[in-house]
Amino acid sequence: MSLFLSRHLAIPCLRQHGPCTGVPVRTGATHTIPPMRRSQIPNKHWNPLFRKERAAKFLKIELVDHEWDRKRARDEITPEEVKEKLKKMGIKPASQYNEKPLYISSTGALLDAYVPPEGDGKASLISTAGAKQVGEKVKGKGKTMSSIRKFRSYDEDFDPREWVDEALEIYIAAHRALADGEHELMHKFATEKAYPEMMNMAKRKTIRWNFIKSLEPPRVLHARHAEILSKENMFGQLTVRMNTQQTLAVYDRFGRLIHGSETVAKDVLEYVVFEKHLANIYGTWRLHAKIIPDWMPKREPGHLTYRVPSEAPPKDAIEKSTGQKDDKEEDGEKESIYDRFGRILGR
């Protein structure tokens, strides 16, 4: 009541004489008294039934933080804050560089390719050519043994004298897959370099290949290893000399024989290169390439079949034939007698 009277008395005083010092005026904020809450009783529903259903009625919605988006648009947020935000949201932070995955399963060339000596398999050790072959073999012996020791660091049980049997099996399996047209199986026995070379000109052809026997046991002549892009990415290559007996016949799409024979067997001397990805624990030896020396005689080319175009007859023959026909027709017309209806009466 006193506060109400003081307010009414202060209004006319302020209008007439300005601010009055004798009338008290409240200018401070009213002190808020916190409500009394009972801390003893828990804040739970009186009925414990359907507690999960009542909780499901309320959905916690995460509102979009527009202020954070504005700061990010102005580049005011550090990369650490962005990474923390994405980690909180359960999103894997994106890398700052765009690098495509690269996998090198084989090399595209021969590592220090082996050069077969001229007259291999023909020159005896007593002759000059045979002694020269032995001397050249001793030169590359050190690098070959060093590479074999490197192979054993990845495979302790590796022995080139026993491995040649596996090399012969890989050689036979790769060529049988080519003859049978099993292209997917060829990737298991041939590298990415050897596959297109083996499939060259093999489209719409029928290949009949058969391995008969080995004239000489295969042996390892050359071994090399190399690092690709990094020291851990190691590749190894082995050159194997194979002297075998085989039959080969190639037919075109019409079934005509264009190369070889299915009955006549031939002796084949080859220098086959096998490769393995040593750094890959699941890597296997595969056929990589074949070394064809310059002194080796060239193979017989295939007899390709094609359609022979029909030749046009010469102009003189055409004129003579047409002249004879005209003469015969004129003679026939002269000899024949026609009636008024165009019917032949007699000749």
mmCIF file of C-alpha atoms in Angstrom:
data_model
loop_
_atom_site.group_PDB
_atom_site.id
_atom_site.type_symbol
_atom_site.label_atom_id
_atom_site.label_comp_id
_atom_site.label_asym_id
_atom_site.label_seq_id
_atom_site.Cartn_x
_atom_site.Cartn_y
_atom_site.Cartn_z
ATOM 1 C CA MET A 1 0.000 0.000 0.000
ATOM 2 C CA SER A 2 2.815 2.363 0.811
ATOM 3 C CA LEU A 3 4.523 1.504 -2.483
ATOM 4 C CA PHE A 4 1.318 2.238 -4.364
ATOM 5 C CA LEU A 5 0.893 5.678 -2.654
ATOM 6 C CA SER A 6 4.487 6.625 -3.230
ATOM 7 C CA ARG A 7 4.159 5.937 -6.944
ATOM 8 C CA HIS A 8 1.009 8.130 -7.205
ATOM 9 C CA LEU A 9 2.616 10.941 -5.237
ATOM 10 C CA ALA A 10 5.750 10.843 -7.298
ATOM 11 C CA ILE A 11 3.985 11.313 -10.639
ATOM 12 C CA PRO A 12 2.563 14.838 -10.050
ATOM 13 C CA CYS A 13 5.752 15.899 -8.298
ATOM 14 C CA LEU A 14 7.785 14.874 -11.310
ATOM 15 C CA ARG A 15 5.420 16.711 -13.666
ATOM 16 C CA GLN A 16 5.478 20.031 -11.742
ATOM 17 C CA HIS A 17 8.809 20.357 -9.959
ATOM 18 C CA GLY A 18 11.019 17.693 -11.569
ATOM 19 C CA PRO A 19 12.514 14.821 -9.616
ATOM 20 C CA CYS A 20 11.656 14.864 -5.895
ATOM 21 C CA THR A 21 14.290 13.665 -3.504
ATOM 22 C CA GLY A 22 11.895 13.002 -0.645
ATOM 23 C CA VAL A 23 9.941 10.217 -2.399
ATOM 24 C CA PRO A 24 11.596 6.833 -2.479
ATOM 25 C CA VAL A 25 11.783 5.212 -6.007
ATOM 26 C CA ARG A 26 12.748 1.518 -6.609
ATOM 27 C CA THR A 27 15.155 1.057 -9.454
ATOM 28 C CA GLY A 28 16.796 -2.398 -8.745
ATOM 29 C CA ALA A 29 15.659 -5.830 -9.976
ATOM 30 C CA THR A 30 13.524 -8.022 -7.807
ATOM 31 C CA HIS A 31 15.387 -10.979 -6.296
ATOM 32 C CA THR A 32 14.067 -14.246 -7.745
ATOM 33 C CA ILE A 33 13.425 -16.911 -5.179
ATOM 34 C CA PRO A 34 14.008 -20.422 -6.507
ATOM 35 C CA PRO A 35 11.026 -22.741 -6.184
ATOM 36 C CA MET A 36 11.147 -25.412 -3.597
ATOM 37 C CA ARG A 37 11.750 -28.852 -5.042
ATOM 38 C CA ARG A 38 11.586 -32.146 -3.277
ATOM 39 C CA SER A 39 14.911 -33.931 -3.632
ATOM 40 C CA GLN A 40 13.864 -37.016 -1.756
ATOM 41 C CA ILE A 41 11.294 -38.250 -4.262
ATOM 42 C CA PRO A 42 12.656 -39.497 -7.674
ATOM 43 C CA ASN A 43 11.252 -38.010 -10.862
ATOM 44 C CA LYS A 44 9.608 -41.177 -12.146
ATOM 45 C CA HIS A 45 6.202 -42.125 -13.361
ATOM 46 C CA TRP A 46 4.023 -43.780 -10.785
ATOM 47 C CA ASN A 47 3.213 -46.663 -13.140
ATOM 48 C CA PRO A 48 6.304 -48.704 -14.163
ATOM 49 C CA LEU A 49 4.406 -50.384 -17.000
ATOM 50 C CA PHE A 50 4.857 -49.198 -20.588
ATOM 51 C CA ARG A 51 8.036 -47.369 -19.667
ATOM 52 C CA LYS A 52 9.686 -48.054 -23.053
ATOM 53 C CA GLU A 53 6.590 -46.996 -24.938
ATOM 54 C CA ARG A 54 6.463 -43.686 -23.059
ATOM 55 C CA ALA A 55 10.133 -43.105 -23.810
ATOM 56 C CA ALA A 56 9.528 -43.784 -27.501
ATOM 57 C CA LYS A 57 7.056 -40.907 -27.698
ATOM 58 C CA PHE A 58 9.910 -38.405 -27.430
ATOM 59 C CA LEU A 59 12.421 -38.159 -30.284
ATOM 60 C CA LYS A 60 15.780 -36.501 -29.819
ATOM 61 C CA ILE A 61 16.372 -34.421 -32.930
ATOM 62 C CA GLU A 62 19.809 -33.061 -33.684
ATOM 63 C CA LEU A 63 19.297 -29.616 -35.134
ATOM 64 C CA VAL A 64 21.527 -28.321 -37.877
ATOM 65 C CA ASP A 65 24.310 -26.094 -36.602
ATOM 66 C CA HIS A 66 24.043 -23.270 -39.114
ATOM 67 C CA GLU A 67 26.617 -21.187 -37.294
ATOM 68 C CA TRP A 68 29.235 -23.920 -37.772
ATOM 69 C CA ASP A 69 28.404 -24.077 -41.487
ATOM 70 C CA ARG A 70 28.820 -20.306 -41.799
ATOM 71 C CA LYS A 71 32.226 -20.437 -40.100
ATOM 72 C CA ARG A 72 33.309 -23.255 -42.366
ATOM 73 C CA ALA A 73 32.200 -21.288 -45.428
ATOM 74 C CA ARG A 74 34.336 -18.369 -44.221
ATOM 75 C CA ASP A 75 37.323 -20.718 -43.617
ATOM 76 C CA GLU A 76 37.340 -19.879 -39.921
ATOM 77 C CA ILE A 77 37.468 -23.517 -38.800
ATOM 78 C CA THR A 78 40.774 -25.359 -38.524
ATOM 79 C CA PRO A 79 41.294 -28.868 -40.003
ATOM 80 C CA GLU A 80 41.541 -30.285 -36.491
ATOM 81 C CA GLU A 81 38.052 -28.965 -35.661
ATOM 82 C CA VAL A 82 36.663 -30.410 -38.898
ATOM 83 C CA LYS A 83 38.228 -33.794 -38.116
ATOM 84 C CA GLU A 84 36.794 -33.702 -34.585
ATOM 85 C CA LYS A 85 33.333 -32.819 -35.921
ATOM 86 C CA LEU A 86 33.367 -35.639 -38.472
ATOM 87 C CA LYS A 87 34.604 -38.101 -35.881
ATOM 88 C CA LYS A 88 31.748 -37.079 -33.590
ATOM 89 C CA MET A 89 29.267 -37.657 -36.413
ATOM 90 C CA GLY A 90 30.792 -41.082 -37.174
ATOM 91 C CA ILE A 91 32.121 -40.102 -40.628
ATOM 92 C CA LYS A 92 35.607 -41.034 -41.771
ATOM 93 C CA PRO A 93 37.567 -37.846 -42.558
ATOM 94 C CA ALA A 94 38.403 -37.531 -46.243
ATOM 95 C CA SER A 95 42.051 -37.462 -47.285
ATOM 96 C CA GLN A 96 43.406 -34.188 -48.605
ATOM 97 C CA TYR A 97 44.907 -35.846 -51.712
ATOM 98 C CA ASN A 98 43.212 -37.917 -54.389
ATOM 99 C CA GLU A 99 45.417 -40.930 -55.034
ATOM 100 C CA LYS A 100 44.260 -43.805 -57.192
ATOM 101 C CA PRO A 101 45.174 -47.318 -56.006
ATOM 102 C CA LEU A 102 47.896 -48.932 -58.113
ATOM 103 C CA TYR A 103 48.783 -52.603 -58.051
ATOM 104 C CA ILE A 104 51.688 -53.987 -60.059
ATOM 105 C CA SER A 105 51.338 -57.744 -60.404
ATOM 106 C CA SER A 106 54.079 -58.220 -62.995
ATOM 107 C CA THR A 107 56.819 -56.373 -64.821
ATOM 108 C CA GLY A 108 56.391 -55.437 -68.445
ATOM 109 C CA ALA A 109 59.884 -56.426 -69.581
ATOM 110 C CA LEU A 110 62.705 -58.898 -69.108
ATOM 111 C CA LEU A 111 65.247 -58.186 -66.373
ATOM 112 C CA ASP A 112 68.687 -58.414 -67.983
ATOM 113 C CA ALA A 113 67.452 -60.813 -70.654
ATOM 114 C CA TYR A 114 69.411 -64.003 -71.188
ATOM 115 C CA VAL A 115 71.225 -64.236 -74.547
ATOM 116 C CA PRO A 116 71.314 -67.860 -75.731
ATOM 117 C CA PRO A 117 74.680 -68.851 -77.248
ATOM 118 C CA GLU A 118 74.709 -69.653 -80.942
ATOM 119 C CA GLY A 119 74.527 -73.339 -81.741
ATOM 120 C CA ASP A 120 73.047 -74.308 -78.363
ATOM 121 C CA GLY A 121 72.200 -77.969 -78.301
ATOM 122 C CA LYS A 122 74.381 -78.730 -81.336
ATOM 123 C CA ALA A 123 77.929 -77.728 -80.436
ATOM 124 C CA SER A 124 79.860 -80.194 -78.287
ATOM 125 C CA LEU A 125 81.963 -79.149 -75.292
ATOM 126 C CA ILE A 126 85.159 -80.220 -77.053
ATOM 127 C CA SER A 127 84.643 -77.815 -79.978
ATOM 128 C CA THR A 128 85.463 -74.105 -79.948
ATOM 129 C CA ALA A 129 81.795 -73.083 -79.926
ATOM 130 C CA GLY A 130 81.094 -75.352 -76.943
ATOM 131 C CA ALA A 131 84.007 -73.933 -74.947
ATOM 132 C CA LYS A 132 82.770 -70.411 -75.709
ATOM 133 C CA GLN A 133 79.323 -71.302 -74.345
ATOM 134 C CA VAL A 134 80.855 -72.511 -71.074
ATOM 135 C CA GLY A 135 82.869 -69.273 -70.730
ATOM 136 C CA GLU A 136 79.826 -67.052 -71.229
ATOM 137 C CA LYS A 137 77.861 -69.142 -68.736
ATOM 138 C CA VAL A 138 80.487 -68.581 -66.035
ATOM 139 C CA LYS A 139 80.279 -64.766 -66.445
ATOM 140 C CA GLY A 140 76.661 -64.481 -65.333
ATOM 141 C CA LYS A 141 76.950 -67.199 -62.691
ATOM 142 C CA GLY A 142 77.532 -64.693 -59.855
ATOM 143 C CA LYS A 143 74.405 -62.639 -60.528
ATOM 144 C CA THR A 144 72.339 -65.797 -60.904
ATOM 145 C CA MET A 145 73.473 -67.180 -57.529
ATOM 146 C CA SER A 146 72.846 -63.799 -55.883
ATOM 147 C CA SER A 147 69.275 -63.764 -57.212
ATOM 148 C CA ILE A 148 68.673 -67.341 -56.063
ATOM 149 C CA ARG A 149 69.809 -66.379 -52.550
ATOM 150 C CA LYS A 150 67.330 -63.492 -52.733
ATOM 151 C CA PHE A 151 64.568 -65.934 -53.693
ATOM 152 C CA ARG A 152 65.448 -68.097 -50.696
ATOM 153 C CA SER A 153 65.065 -65.111 -48.373
ATOM 154 C CA TYR A 154 61.365 -65.126 -49.346
ATOM 155 C CA ASP A 155 61.021 -68.910 -49.752
ATOM 156 C CA GLU A 156 63.426 -70.972 -47.647
ATOM 157 C CA ASP A 157 62.631 -74.252 -49.435
ATOM 158 C CA PHE A 158 63.315 -72.922 -52.922
ATOM 159 C CA ASP A 159 65.653 -75.121 -54.968
ATOM 160 C CA PRO A 160 66.006 -74.417 -58.715
ATOM 161 C CA ARG A 161 66.878 -78.049 -59.464
ATOM 162 C CA GLU A 162 63.591 -79.250 -57.986
ATOM 163 C CA TRP A 163 61.571 -76.227 -59.126
ATOM 164 C CA VAL A 164 62.073 -76.997 -62.851
ATOM 165 C CA ASP A 165 59.441 -79.757 -62.566
ATOM 166 C CA GLU A 166 56.926 -77.149 -61.411
ATOM 167 C CA ALA A 167 58.021 -74.887 -64.286
ATOM 168 C CA LEU A 168 57.286 -77.653 -66.792
ATOM 169 C CA GLU A 169 53.805 -78.136 -65.299
ATOM 170 C CA ILE A 170 53.106 -74.393 -65.556
ATOM 171 C CA TYR A 171 54.306 -74.412 -69.173
ATOM 172 C CA ILE A 172 52.007 -77.307 -70.108
ATOM 173 C CA ALA A 173 48.998 -75.871 -68.218
ATOM 174 C CA ALA A 174 49.325 -72.449 -69.885
ATOM 175 C CA HIS A 175 49.458 -73.918 -73.404
ATOM 176 C CA ARG A 176 46.578 -76.322 -72.753
ATOM 177 C CA ALA A 177 44.443 -73.458 -71.471
ATOM 178 C CA LEU A 178 45.238 -71.560 -74.682
ATOM 179 C CA ALA A 179 44.305 -74.557 -76.849
ATOM 180 C CA ASP A 180 41.065 -75.159 -74.915
ATOM 181 C CA GLY A 181 40.065 -71.485 -75.034
ATOM 182 C CA GLU A 182 40.010 -71.089 -71.241
ATOM 183 C CA HIS A 183 41.066 -67.458 -71.150
ATOM 184 C CA GLU A 184 40.300 -66.901 -67.467
ATOM 185 C CA LEU A 185 42.448 -69.885 -66.494
ATOM 186 C CA MET A 186 45.335 -68.496 -68.558
ATOM 187 C CA HIS A 187 45.699 -65.559 -66.129
ATOM 188 C CA LYS A 188 46.628 -68.113 -63.452
ATOM 189 C CA PHE A 189 49.557 -69.480 -65.475
ATOM 190 C CA ALA A 190 50.557 -66.449 -67.613
ATOM 191 C CA THR A 191 51.450 -62.896 -66.629
ATOM 192 C CA GLU A 192 49.846 -59.750 -67.974
ATOM 193 C CA LYS A 193 52.710 -59.445 -70.467
ATOM 194 C CA ALA A 194 52.500 -62.996 -71.803
ATOM 195 C CA TYR A 195 48.692 -63.149 -72.076
ATOM 196 C CA PRO A 196 48.246 -60.696 -75.015
ATOM 197 C CA GLU A 197 51.243 -62.206 -76.799
ATOM 198 C CA MET A 198 49.744 -65.704 -76.544
ATOM 199 C CA MET A 199 46.291 -64.503 -77.615
ATOM 200 C CA ASN A 200 47.602 -62.651 -80.668
ATOM 201 C CA MET A 201 45.873 -63.908 -83.875
ATOM 202 C CA ALA A 202 44.124 -66.655 -81.868
ATOM 203 C CA LYS A 203 40.619 -65.294 -82.407
ATOM 204 C CA ARG A 204 38.340 -67.550 -84.489
ATOM 205 C CA LYS A 205 41.043 -70.212 -84.693
ATOM 206 C CA THR A 206 40.990 -73.836 -83.552
ATOM 207 C CA ILE A 207 44.237 -74.913 -81.879
ATOM 208 C CA ARG A 208 45.215 -78.548 -81.358
ATOM 209 C CA TRP A 209 48.306 -78.764 -79.142
ATOM 210 C CA ASN A 210 49.767 -81.799 -77.446
ATOM 211 C CA PHE A 211 52.857 -82.260 -75.278
ATOM 212 C CA ILE A 212 54.542 -85.583 -75.958
ATOM 213 C CA LYS A 213 57.747 -85.723 -73.907
ATOM 214 C CA SER A 214 60.886 -83.885 -72.792
ATOM 215 C CA LEU A 215 63.967 -84.709 -74.811
ATOM 216 C CA GLU A 216 66.212 -83.192 -72.117
ATOM 217 C CA PRO A 217 65.430 -82.355 -68.492
ATOM 218 C CA PRO A 218 64.684 -78.636 -68.133
ATOM 219 C CA ARG A 219 67.264 -76.574 -66.299
ATOM 220 C CA VAL A 220 67.584 -73.025 -64.966
ATOM 221 C CA LEU A 221 70.093 -70.928 -66.916
ATOM 222 C CA HIS A 222 69.453 -67.397 -65.694
ATOM 223 C CA ALA A 223 68.012 -65.731 -62.569
ATOM 224 C CA ARG A 224 67.429 -62.042 -61.887
ATOM 225 C CA HIS A 225 65.536 -59.911 -59.359
ATOM 226 C CA ALA A 226 64.568 -56.237 -59.312
ATOM 227 C CA GLU A 227 62.729 -53.654 -57.214
ATOM 228 C CA ILE A 228 59.753 -51.816 -58.694
ATOM 229 C CA LEU A 229 58.878 -48.362 -57.241
ATOM 230 C CA SER A 230 60.002 -49.352 -53.731
ATOM 231 C CA LYS A 231 62.483 -51.665 -52.029
ATOM 232 C CA GLU A 232 59.730 -53.848 -50.580
ATOM 233 C CA ASN A 233 58.131 -54.503 -54.003
ATOM 234 C CA MET A 234 60.438 -57.256 -55.255
ATOM 235 C CA PHE A 235 60.077 -59.317 -58.449
ATOM 236 C CA GLY A 236 62.064 -62.345 -59.565
ATOM 237 C CA GLN A 237 62.579 -63.975 -62.971
ATOM 238 C CA LEU A 238 63.993 -67.350 -63.965
ATOM 239 C CA THR A 239 64.974 -68.427 -67.487
ATOM 240 C CA VAL A 240 64.509 -72.144 -68.136
ATOM 241 C CA ARG A 241 65.858 -74.070 -71.107
ATOM 242 C CA MET A 242 63.301 -76.601 -72.416
ATOM 243 C CA ASN A 243 63.938 -79.120 -75.185
ATOM 244 C CA THR A 244 60.648 -80.913 -75.773
ATOM 245 C CA GLN A 245 58.648 -82.759 -78.412
ATOM 246 C CA GLN A 246 55.240 -81.374 -79.330
ATOM 247 C CA THR A 247 52.503 -81.436 -81.944
ATOM 248 C CA LEU A 248 50.661 -78.330 -83.084
ATOM 249 C CA ALA A 249 47.871 -77.831 -85.598
ATOM 250 C CA VAL A 250 45.978 -74.605 -86.222
ATOM 251 C CA TYR A 251 42.703 -74.487 -88.154
ATOM 252 C CA ASP A 252 40.860 -71.424 -89.403
ATOM 253 C CA ARG A 253 37.178 -70.704 -88.793
ATOM 254 C CA PHE A 254 36.197 -72.864 -91.805
ATOM 255 C CA GLY A 255 38.096 -75.884 -90.476
ATOM 256 C CA ARG A 256 40.959 -75.664 -92.963
ATOM 257 C CA LEU A 257 44.488 -76.459 -91.755
ATOM 258 C CA ILE A 258 46.677 -73.351 -91.886
ATOM 259 C CA HIS A 259 49.683 -74.431 -89.781
ATOM 260 C CA GLY A 260 51.321 -77.561 -88.408
ATOM 261 C CA SER A 261 50.000 -81.093 -88.156
ATOM 262 C CA GLU A 262 48.315 -83.226 -85.500
ATOM 263 C CA THR A 263 50.304 -86.335 -86.395
ATOM 264 C CA VAL A 264 53.822 -85.053 -87.142
ATOM 265 C CA ALA A 265 55.732 -84.317 -83.921
ATOM 266 C CA LYS A 266 58.529 -81.739 -83.868
ATOM 267 C CA ASP A 267 61.444 -81.064 -81.522
ATOM 268 C CA VAL A 268 61.115 -77.625 -79.908
ATOM 269 C CA LEU A 269 63.995 -75.826 -78.159
ATOM 270 C CA GLU A 270 62.736 -72.872 -76.118
ATOM 271 C CA TYR A 271 64.046 -70.460 -73.520
ATOM 272 C CA VAL A 272 61.064 -69.713 -71.292
ATOM 273 C CA VAL A 273 61.056 -66.934 -68.678
ATOM 274 C CA PHE A 274 58.989 -67.365 -65.504
ATOM 275 C CA GLU A 275 58.213 -64.543 -63.093
ATOM 276 C CA LYS A 276 56.985 -64.265 -59.512
ATOM 277 C CA HIS A 277 55.949 -61.347 -57.302
ATOM 278 C CA LEU A 278 58.208 -62.153 -54.354
ATOM 279 C CA ALA A 279 56.763 -59.449 -52.082
ATOM 280 C CA ASN A 280 53.287 -61.002 -52.356
ATOM 281 C CA ILE A 281 52.856 -63.911 -49.958
ATOM 282 C CA TYR A 282 50.242 -65.369 -52.329
ATOM 283 C CA GLY A 283 52.408 -64.841 -55.443
ATOM 284 C CA THR A 284 53.018 -67.772 -57.782
ATOM 285 C CA TRP A 285 55.405 -68.477 -60.637
ATOM 286 C CA ARG A 286 53.835 -67.715 -64.017
ATOM 287 C CA LEU A 287 54.944 -67.862 -67.624
ATOM 288 C CA HIS A 288 56.247 -64.402 -68.539
ATOM 289 C CA ALA A 289 57.940 -64.517 -71.956
ATOM 290 C CA LYS A 290 59.927 -66.584 -74.438
ATOM 291 C CA ILE A 291 63.376 -65.612 -75.649
ATOM 292 C CA ILE A 292 63.826 -66.164 -79.388
ATOM 293 C CA PRO A 293 67.515 -65.768 -80.383
ATOM 294 C CA ASP A 294 68.477 -64.230 -83.691
ATOM 295 C CA TRP A 295 70.354 -67.323 -84.865
ATOM 296 C CA MET A 296 67.313 -69.583 -84.480
ATOM 297 C CA PRO A 297 65.756 -70.490 -87.871
ATOM 298 C CA LYS A 298 62.470 -68.790 -88.621
ATOM 299 C CA ARG A 299 59.306 -70.805 -88.314
ATOM 300 C CA GLU A 300 57.177 -71.697 -91.286
ATOM 301 C CA PRO A 301 54.429 -69.125 -91.877
ATOM 302 C CA GLY A 302 50.842 -70.247 -91.747
ATOM 303 C CA HIS A 303 48.851 -70.775 -94.927
ATOM 304 C CA LEU A 304 46.134 -68.182 -94.529
ATOM 305 C CA THR A 305 42.963 -68.786 -96.528
ATOM 306 C CA TYR A 306 40.982 -66.094 -98.256
ATOM 307 C CA ARG A 307 38.352 -65.714 -100.922
ATOM 308 C CA VAL A 308 39.699 -65.379 -104.473
ATOM 309 C CA PRO A 309 37.917 -62.499 -106.252
ATOM 310 C CA SER A 310 36.376 -63.368 -109.594
ATOM 311 C CA GLU A 311 38.337 -61.929 -112.522
ATOM 312 C CA ALA A 312 36.454 -59.966 -115.156
ATOM 313 C CA PRO A 313 36.898 -61.322 -118.729
ATOM 314 C CA PRO A 314 38.853 -59.117 -121.184
ATOM 315 C CA LYS A 315 36.985 -56.663 -123.397
ATOM 316 C CA ASP A 316 37.999 -58.386 -126.660
ATOM 317 C CA ALA A 317 36.410 -61.660 -125.564
ATOM 318 C CA ILE A 318 33.225 -59.844 -124.563
ATOM 319 C CA GLU A 319 33.004 -58.070 -127.942
ATOM 320 C CA LYS A 320 33.633 -61.305 -129.886
ATOM 321 C CA SER A 321 31.021 -63.220 -127.908
ATOM 322 C CA THR A 322 28.405 -60.467 -128.358
ATOM 323 C CA GLY A 323 29.197 -60.246 -132.115
ATOM 324 C CA GLN A 324 28.707 -63.966 -132.588
ATOM 325 C CA LYS A 325 25.410 -63.871 -130.718
ATOM 326 C CA ASP A 326 24.111 -61.002 -132.904
ATOM 327 C CA ASP A 327 25.073 -62.835 -136.091
ATOM 328 C CA LYS A 328 23.278 -65.963 -134.944
ATOM 329 C CA GLU A 329 20.167 -63.989 -134.048
ATOM 330 C CA GLU A 330 20.136 -62.249 -137.448
ATOM 331 C CA ASP A 331 20.526 -65.587 -139.235
ATOM 332 C CA GLY A 332 17.702 -67.011 -137.201
ATOM 333 C CA GLU A 333 15.460 -64.081 -138.002
ATOM 334 C CA LYS A 334 16.178 -64.388 -141.716
ATOM 335 C CA GLU A 335 15.434 -68.106 -141.844
ATOM 336 C CA SER A 336 12.213 -67.959 -139.804
ATOM 337 C CA ILE A 337 8.828 -67.084 -141.426
ATOM 338 C CA TYR A 338 6.242 -65.308 -139.267
ATOM 339 C CA ASP A 339 2.515 -64.709 -139.785
ATOM 340 C CA ARG A 340 0.701 -61.472 -139.046
ATOM 341 C CA PHE A 341 0.247 -62.482 -135.397
ATOM 342 C CA GLY A 342 4.012 -63.016 -134.881
ATOM 343 C CA ARG A 343 3.856 -66.802 -134.889
ATOM 344 C CA ILE A 344 6.595 -68.767 -136.579
ATOM 345 C CA LEU A 345 5.261 -70.639 -139.606
ATOM 346 C CA GLY A 346 8.441 -72.241 -140.789
ATOM 347 C CA ARG A 347 12.178 -71.969 -141.297
#
